[in-house]
Amino acid sequence: MTTTATTTGLGTPLTEQAIRHVNFFNGRLVTQGDMARTQEAQHEADARLGQGIGAGVVHGLEISIADAPQRQLRVTAGLGISAAGQTLCLGTEQLLALAPTPEPGKFETSGGFGAFGHCGTLAGGGYVAGNGLYLLTLAPLSIKVGKAPVLALDPGHAGCNSDAIVEAVQLRLLRIEDTLLAAQGLAANPVGAAAVSKWRSAVAHACFGYPALAAAHAQNGVSPSNGGLLQQLRAAALSDCELPLGLVYLTASAGIAFIDAWAVRRRVAGEPASQASQAWSAWFGPGLDALGEAQLAQFQQQLSEVPTGSLAGLKAADWFAWLPPAGFLDASGTRRVDGMAFLDTRKPAHTVPLAPGDVRALLGQALRRDAVNLGLVGNRPRFRLYAVEGGPQCFVREAPNAPHAEEVWLDGQRARLPGVNDVQTAIDELRARVCGERSVWPGMDAQALIDGLARGADLTLCFEAGHYALAGPLRLAGLGHLVIRGNGAASLLSCRSGEAALIVSDCDSLTISDLAVEGGLIGIGLIGIGTGTGKGELGAGLLGALTVVDVPSVHIERLSASCDDAAAAGAACIVVRQSVAVAVTVAAAAEAAEAPDKFFNRLSAFGLTDTGKAGDASGDEAERRRHFRLLKRAKSKGGADKKPELPEAGHVCIVDCDLQIGAAQIGILCTDNALTEIRHNRLRGRYRLQPPERGIVVAGSSATFVTIAHNSVSHVAQGIAIGLSRSDAPNSAPLSVERASVLDNQVQIGLGERDLTRNRFGIFVGNARSLAVEGNRVTQPEAALTGKIALEAIRLSGAYGLMLYVRGNHMSGTSTGIGFSPLAPLPVLNANNPRKNANACLWLFEGNLAEQATEVIKADAAVLDLITDVLNLAV
């Protein structure tokens, strides 16, 4: 409505809507009309004050069911203010019978008095027989009582009149018609407890103003197009002089099915201060704060009335049409509700602990957000779930984009980020400091991330805690320096389709720590099992749960690994293999060094390039192709004027790992590495009756220095084995380890039924130019087998150099302590040696103890003449 403003001047009295008070003075004739105008002026002032304070309940006026079948309610005493600004006081608690009102006429009544006279006699409000949804209100009622004499100044006046006008109140019940509910999209007459509860939730939020209130938040400066069910009632039967107390739903079967006070009850809250503010009424104002509190209270009341038997596995969408932006759920007792199940598709990833002192601030912020319509498709918005210490669970509607990280303060000094004082800048600063680091988490396509890296790129890869169930092994190939880490056993990579879960090949170096890997099916004699796992591509006959191929420097620390069971050896927990040493012969290496272009051109002429896909070749061809890539990379590192730097045979260090070995399988297998260190690891068989084949194996055609120390190998048929062999020229000179050290290991030999008639031992060392076997503890715990089968705790069989000592080993439960079978030719005395009594070699056996053994050292007589035997004992 538009009005035309008139021009006025400063200081001009403006009397529109002014309050008129009677001017009393001595000698003035005062009439009933003068006194009435005085009362009206006072009521008008009170009304304006009440409107400024705002409508709502000041205290009390709480409703509850007294007798549902008899349709009786209880209303407590209290005080409220109507939208017209009138205070309404119910002096005592009332037991209200929802029955037809008594015949009028006992009192002379009207709807209001003075400034509230416009209320008149309120129509409707008495109970009408029938079921449905009703609104209970508290309304004003003026009653004239008593008689007072009249001074007969006017002969027409009667001799007496009413003595007083009592400003009372009355309780009214207004029917909410089905047509009005239908206009709000609410069907009437729901059937079933869950359906009634869900309908109740929808009706309550229609009274709150949804969904129009939420729609208004998509526009600026626009009030809701539809004020909601309560506003629609004001346009129909509800007067501004009435104060809503609650919804009452009546049915034929239950009488009073439910009452919902907070759907319409509000605390006292003022209206927007101006017409302009009313346009923003959907955005701010004390009324919205009161509305948020009412939404929370309405939910809690309704939740408390859900039958206890329905709380187990309760889902919000089954019993509620809407959820408030915040609410509480009992975490214990008979009314316990599982918060994650309740929120269902809108649940968070985790429950977060919350101190009781922080709950109030959290609620204050959350209740300013919109309620959530559970009937909408999708799972947004979600909720956060907090576990209040010693109390209930609290859910709040999440607002992931508010506030922005730039608005969140951060103590940069404490974080050692000088000059940084917000979260976003801190993240940017920390990200700038990270060099090539990538993180992955369960469900993420880690292979796609790896495949997107440039060839030769350095990478630090971090696996967050969780189970990574892989359809095939995760492959990292052709990278530079690679660091992989996780959260210990909490970061598990498993692949059930093959032996390998993680394959690393053709990289400059690898450091892997704090990770768990688990291999799956083993393709031993089974067609179609284990195929596609990388064997053909890698030229490897045996894969480990962790498989490393052609990586010159490997460091493995704090790794948990396991492999599956099979009838024969076909998998390992860890495999580290270098192929350059066996593929590049001395002649080929010399050719590559002296005439690299000719060498590479010759390989290229055979079609052996590194441009094809890995699956394009298999067997020897794939092996040569991989060697070509390695040599080509070595050439590029050498530079235009330099000879190519041939790849090193490899350095591998495996430390502090925990391995569970499947039946008939292998724990650690290292082949063709120049330097091998295996220290402080724990290896054990998965099943006592089906022991693994071998614990630790160092093999291949090349090894320079090998150290196996301080390991624990439990229940394995062959504990530790070091031995080189050559397949290209079996009749040539044997291949030997330059230096082998087996120190301070604990080996427990485990024998299954199939192990009783085949090769088994605690420790085996083959060809070695220098050998030390010292301080090891080897046991065979099965007393029933002691002395019944040929079993050696330590077996030394091969070609040995001049330096060999076996000292301080303690052996139990084997028929022989140490079996020593050096290959011919044996060392002989040097005729030119001036020391006539000098030994031909230093083969020292000292301080070894073999319990339950027939002999501590088993060797031929010629061999015994060569060794120095000091304090060795069999008992």
Tab-separated table of C-alpha atoms in Angstrom, residues 136-380:
chain	number	residue	atom	x	y	z
A	136	LEU	CA	-5.016	-24.525	20.814
A	137	THR	CA	-4.768	-20.812	21.650
A	138	LEU	CA	-5.017	-18.481	24.645
A	139	ALA	CA	-7.257	-15.489	23.893
A	140	PRO	CA	-8.449	-12.414	25.833
A	141	LEU	CA	-11.939	-12.267	27.322
A	142	SER	CA	-13.540	-9.296	29.102
A	143	ILE	CA	-16.239	-10.035	31.727
A	144	LYS	CA	-18.472	-7.528	33.512
A	145	VAL	CA	-19.121	-8.521	37.135
A	146	GLY	CA	-20.878	-7.069	40.152
A	147	LYS	CA	-23.282	-4.085	40.463
A	148	ALA	CA	-22.667	-0.480	41.441
A	149	PRO	CA	-25.253	2.302	42.117
A	150	VAL	CA	-25.634	5.072	39.568
A	151	LEU	CA	-25.998	8.760	40.489
A	152	ALA	CA	-29.137	9.752	38.619
A	153	LEU	CA	-27.913	12.980	36.937
A	154	ASP	CA	-29.604	11.768	33.804
A	155	PRO	CA	-33.176	10.704	34.430
A	156	GLY	CA	-32.819	8.092	31.682
A	157	HIS	CA	-30.095	6.163	33.499
A	158	ALA	CA	-30.828	3.023	35.461
A	159	GLY	CA	-30.259	2.893	39.156
A	160	CYS	CA	-27.227	0.562	38.877
A	161	ASN	CA	-24.614	-0.787	36.443
A	162	SER	CA	-21.744	-3.355	36.304
A	163	ASP	CA	-19.264	-2.846	39.087
A	164	ALA	CA	-16.067	-4.064	37.261
A	165	ILE	CA	-14.727	-5.298	33.946
A	166	VAL	CA	-12.463	-8.320	34.379
A	167	GLU	CA	-9.759	-8.802	31.714
A	168	ALA	CA	-9.756	-12.609	31.677
A	169	VAL	CA	-8.463	-15.188	29.216
A	170	GLN	CA	-9.994	-18.172	27.483
A	171	LEU	CA	-8.667	-21.349	25.844
A	172	ARG	CA	-9.823	-21.836	22.244
A	173	LEU	CA	-9.527	-24.756	19.810
A	174	LEU	CA	-9.398	-23.799	16.117
A	175	ARG	CA	-9.793	-26.483	13.495
A	176	ILE	CA	-7.149	-26.551	10.732
A	177	GLU	CA	-9.121	-27.522	7.660
A	178	ASP	CA	-7.897	-30.246	5.318
A	179	THR	CA	-8.020	-27.759	2.425
A	180	LEU	CA	-5.503	-25.562	4.232
A	181	LEU	CA	-3.244	-28.567	4.838
A	182	ALA	CA	-3.523	-29.583	1.192
A	183	ALA	CA	-2.450	-26.071	0.148
A	184	GLN	CA	0.750	-26.684	2.107
A	185	GLY	CA	1.277	-30.058	0.392
A	186	LEU	CA	0.266	-31.990	3.507
A	187	ALA	CA	-1.989	-35.026	3.113
A	188	ALA	CA	-4.386	-35.669	5.975
A	189	ASN	CA	-5.149	-38.808	8.021
A	190	PRO	CA	-1.796	-40.669	8.084
A	191	VAL	CA	-1.909	-44.341	9.182
A	192	GLY	CA	0.695	-46.016	11.394
A	193	ALA	CA	2.985	-44.691	14.107
A	194	ALA	CA	5.883	-43.895	11.759
A	195	ALA	CA	3.596	-42.253	9.199
A	196	VAL	CA	1.900	-40.118	11.886
A	197	SER	CA	5.307	-39.090	13.231
A	198	LYS	CA	6.571	-38.154	9.766
A	199	TRP	CA	3.364	-36.190	9.049
A	200	ARG	CA	3.683	-34.417	12.381
A	201	SER	CA	7.220	-33.355	11.470
A	202	ALA	CA	6.009	-32.025	8.124
A	203	VAL	CA	3.150	-30.071	9.743
A	204	ALA	CA	5.485	-28.573	12.346
A	205	HIS	CA	7.899	-27.349	9.692
A	206	ALA	CA	5.027	-25.947	7.668
A	207	CYS	CA	4.250	-23.880	10.780
A	208	PHE	CA	7.924	-22.841	10.878
A	209	GLY	CA	7.550	-21.478	7.344
A	210	TYR	CA	9.280	-24.190	5.316
A	211	PRO	CA	9.927	-24.751	2.475
A	212	ALA	CA	9.254	-21.093	1.538
A	213	LEU	CA	11.706	-19.856	4.180
A	214	ALA	CA	14.543	-21.953	2.710
A	215	ALA	CA	13.634	-20.859	-0.832
A	216	ALA	CA	13.819	-17.197	0.221
A	217	HIS	CA	17.468	-17.713	1.186
A	218	ALA	CA	18.327	-18.223	-2.480
A	219	GLN	CA	17.441	-14.539	-3.104
A	220	ASN	CA	18.424	-11.320	-1.422
A	221	GLY	CA	15.978	-8.891	0.151
A	222	VAL	CA	12.944	-11.091	-0.516
A	223	SER	CA	10.581	-12.232	2.215
A	224	PRO	CA	9.078	-15.722	1.978
A	225	SER	CA	6.343	-15.902	-0.642
A	226	ASN	CA	4.328	-18.139	1.663
A	227	GLY	CA	4.502	-17.342	5.371
A	228	GLY	CA	3.758	-20.925	6.293
A	229	LEU	CA	0.823	-22.681	7.876
A	230	LEU	CA	0.659	-20.384	10.933
A	231	GLN	CA	0.486	-17.279	8.760
A	232	GLN	CA	-2.211	-18.887	6.628
A	233	LEU	CA	-4.195	-19.513	9.802
A	234	ARG	CA	-3.920	-15.810	10.727
A	235	ALA	CA	-5.524	-14.990	7.423
A	236	ALA	CA	-8.367	-17.392	8.255
A	237	ALA	CA	-9.523	-18.006	11.844
A	238	LEU	CA	-6.537	-17.022	14.001
A	239	SER	CA	-6.651	-13.498	15.445
A	240	ASP	CA	-3.656	-11.325	16.392
A	241	CYS	CA	-5.224	-11.155	19.837
A	242	GLU	CA	-4.644	-14.889	20.360
A	243	LEU	CA	-1.467	-16.616	21.507
A	244	PRO	CA	-0.859	-20.082	19.921
A	245	LEU	CA	-0.049	-22.767	22.516
A	246	GLY	CA	0.170	-25.972	20.486
A	247	LEU	CA	-1.164	-28.309	17.820
A	248	VAL	CA	-3.604	-31.024	18.874
A	249	TYR	CA	-4.275	-34.056	16.676
A	250	LEU	CA	-7.441	-35.995	17.457
A	251	THR	CA	-8.313	-39.456	16.151
A	252	ALA	CA	-11.166	-41.818	16.798
A	253	SER	CA	-8.881	-44.620	18.006
A	254	ALA	CA	-6.453	-42.723	20.238
A	255	GLY	CA	-8.464	-39.716	21.279
A	256	ILE	CA	-5.534	-37.310	21.472
A	257	ALA	CA	-2.938	-38.823	19.111
A	258	PHE	CA	-0.339	-36.151	19.830
A	259	ILE	CA	0.123	-32.581	20.876
A	260	ASP	CA	2.958	-30.486	19.464
A	261	ALA	CA	3.546	-27.309	21.427
A	262	TRP	CA	6.772	-26.130	19.809
A	263	ALA	CA	5.381	-26.245	16.290
A	264	VAL	CA	3.595	-22.956	17.149
A	265	ARG	CA	5.031	-21.917	20.518
A	266	ARG	CA	7.727	-19.224	20.457
A	267	ARG	CA	9.595	-17.295	23.074
A	268	VAL	CA	9.018	-13.532	23.123
A	269	ALA	CA	10.731	-11.947	20.102
A	270	GLY	CA	10.268	-8.579	18.414
A	271	GLU	CA	9.414	-7.975	14.787
A	272	PRO	CA	11.784	-6.285	12.248
A	273	ALA	CA	12.293	-2.609	13.039
A	274	SER	CA	11.149	-1.212	9.684
A	275	GLN	CA	9.418	-2.008	6.429
A	276	ALA	CA	12.844	-2.421	4.829
A	277	SER	CA	13.818	-4.871	7.563
A	278	GLN	CA	10.674	-6.896	6.902
A	279	ALA	CA	11.974	-7.533	3.384
A	280	TRP	CA	14.971	-9.171	5.049
A	281	SER	CA	12.897	-11.042	7.623
A	282	ALA	CA	14.077	-14.355	6.187
A	283	TRP	CA	17.677	-13.388	6.915
A	284	PHE	CA	17.904	-11.797	10.347
A	285	GLY	CA	15.949	-10.680	13.372
A	286	PRO	CA	15.129	-11.968	16.852
A	287	GLY	CA	12.197	-13.916	15.429
A	288	LEU	CA	14.589	-16.183	13.486
A	289	ASP	CA	16.579	-16.885	16.639
A	290	ALA	CA	13.382	-17.867	18.421
A	291	LEU	CA	12.437	-20.017	15.421
A	292	GLY	CA	15.755	-21.924	15.578
A	293	GLU	CA	15.225	-22.695	19.251
A	294	ALA	CA	11.652	-23.839	18.558
A	295	GLN	CA	12.861	-26.221	15.818
A	296	LEU	CA	15.300	-27.852	18.217
A	297	ALA	CA	12.707	-28.133	21.014
A	298	GLN	CA	10.067	-29.520	18.619
A	299	PHE	CA	12.442	-32.254	17.403
A	300	GLN	CA	13.472	-33.256	20.915
A	301	GLN	CA	9.841	-33.466	22.040
A	302	GLN	CA	8.847	-35.549	19.049
A	303	LEU	CA	11.888	-37.839	19.364
A	304	SER	CA	11.035	-38.463	23.025
A	305	GLU	CA	7.650	-39.823	21.931
A	306	VAL	CA	9.032	-42.368	19.439
A	307	PRO	CA	8.331	-45.815	20.955
A	308	THR	CA	11.335	-47.297	22.726
A	309	GLY	CA	11.005	-50.490	20.714
A	310	SER	CA	11.585	-48.548	17.493
A	311	LEU	CA	14.828	-46.854	18.574
A	312	ALA	CA	17.162	-49.722	17.646
A	313	GLY	CA	18.441	-48.924	14.158
A	314	LEU	CA	16.175	-45.860	13.968
A	315	LYS	CA	16.573	-43.921	10.706
A	316	ALA	CA	15.535	-40.288	10.664
A	317	ALA	CA	13.958	-40.489	7.197
A	318	ASP	CA	11.517	-43.177	8.408
A	319	TRP	CA	10.083	-41.091	11.272
A	320	PHE	CA	10.806	-37.457	10.372
A	321	ALA	CA	10.120	-35.393	7.264
A	322	TRP	CA	12.575	-32.698	8.369
A	323	LEU	CA	15.503	-32.464	10.757
A	324	PRO	CA	16.465	-29.309	12.608
A	325	PRO	CA	19.920	-27.832	11.958
A	326	ALA	CA	20.989	-29.228	15.340
A	327	GLY	CA	19.721	-31.860	17.739
A	328	PHE	CA	20.609	-34.314	20.489
A	329	LEU	CA	20.487	-38.119	20.577
A	330	ASP	CA	20.812	-40.227	23.734
A	331	ALA	CA	24.116	-42.118	23.704
A	332	SER	CA	23.194	-44.599	26.437
A	333	GLY	CA	20.268	-46.037	28.341
A	334	THR	CA	16.960	-47.386	27.083
A	335	ARG	CA	16.459	-44.369	24.807
A	336	ARG	CA	19.848	-44.768	23.085
A	337	VAL	CA	19.897	-43.902	19.381
A	338	ASP	CA	22.773	-44.864	17.072
A	339	GLY	CA	23.729	-41.507	15.562
A	340	MET	CA	25.344	-42.951	12.443
A	341	ALA	CA	22.358	-45.171	11.670
A	342	PHE	CA	19.946	-42.323	12.444
A	343	LEU	CA	21.586	-39.928	9.971
A	344	ASP	CA	21.964	-42.752	7.435
A	345	THR	CA	23.060	-41.341	4.040
A	346	ARG	CA	23.714	-37.932	5.584
A	347	LYS	CA	26.079	-39.252	8.227
A	348	PRO	CA	29.678	-38.021	8.503
A	349	ALA	CA	32.767	-40.167	8.109
A	350	HIS	CA	33.523	-40.103	11.828
A	351	THR	CA	32.103	-39.056	15.189
A	352	VAL	CA	34.076	-36.210	16.777
A	353	PRO	CA	34.495	-35.820	20.567
A	354	LEU	CA	33.248	-32.538	22.041
A	355	ALA	CA	33.771	-30.993	25.465
A	356	PRO	CA	30.516	-30.103	27.284
A	357	GLY	CA	31.637	-26.494	27.594
A	358	ASP	CA	31.701	-26.107	23.812
A	359	VAL	CA	28.179	-27.375	23.113
A	360	ARG	CA	26.390	-24.063	23.712
A	361	ALA	CA	28.557	-22.144	21.256
A	362	LEU	CA	28.181	-24.914	18.673
A	363	LEU	CA	24.386	-24.856	18.984
A	364	GLY	CA	24.233	-21.076	18.795
A	365	GLN	CA	25.903	-21.116	15.404
A	366	ALA	CA	24.141	-24.194	14.033
A	367	LEU	CA	20.587	-23.040	14.898
A	368	ARG	CA	20.970	-20.108	12.517
A	369	ARG	CA	20.987	-22.553	9.599
A	370	ASP	CA	17.951	-23.941	7.773
A	371	ALA	CA	16.235	-27.178	8.677
A	372	VAL	CA	16.958	-30.119	6.348
A	373	ASN	CA	14.235	-31.646	4.166
A	374	LEU	CA	14.815	-35.403	4.284
A	375	GLY	CA	12.484	-35.964	1.353
A	376	LEU	CA	14.819	-34.375	-1.181
A	377	VAL	CA	16.866	-36.628	-3.454
A	378	GLY	CA	20.567	-36.917	-2.567
A	379	ASN	CA	22.561	-36.832	0.630
A	380	ARG	CA	23.274	-33.110	0.891
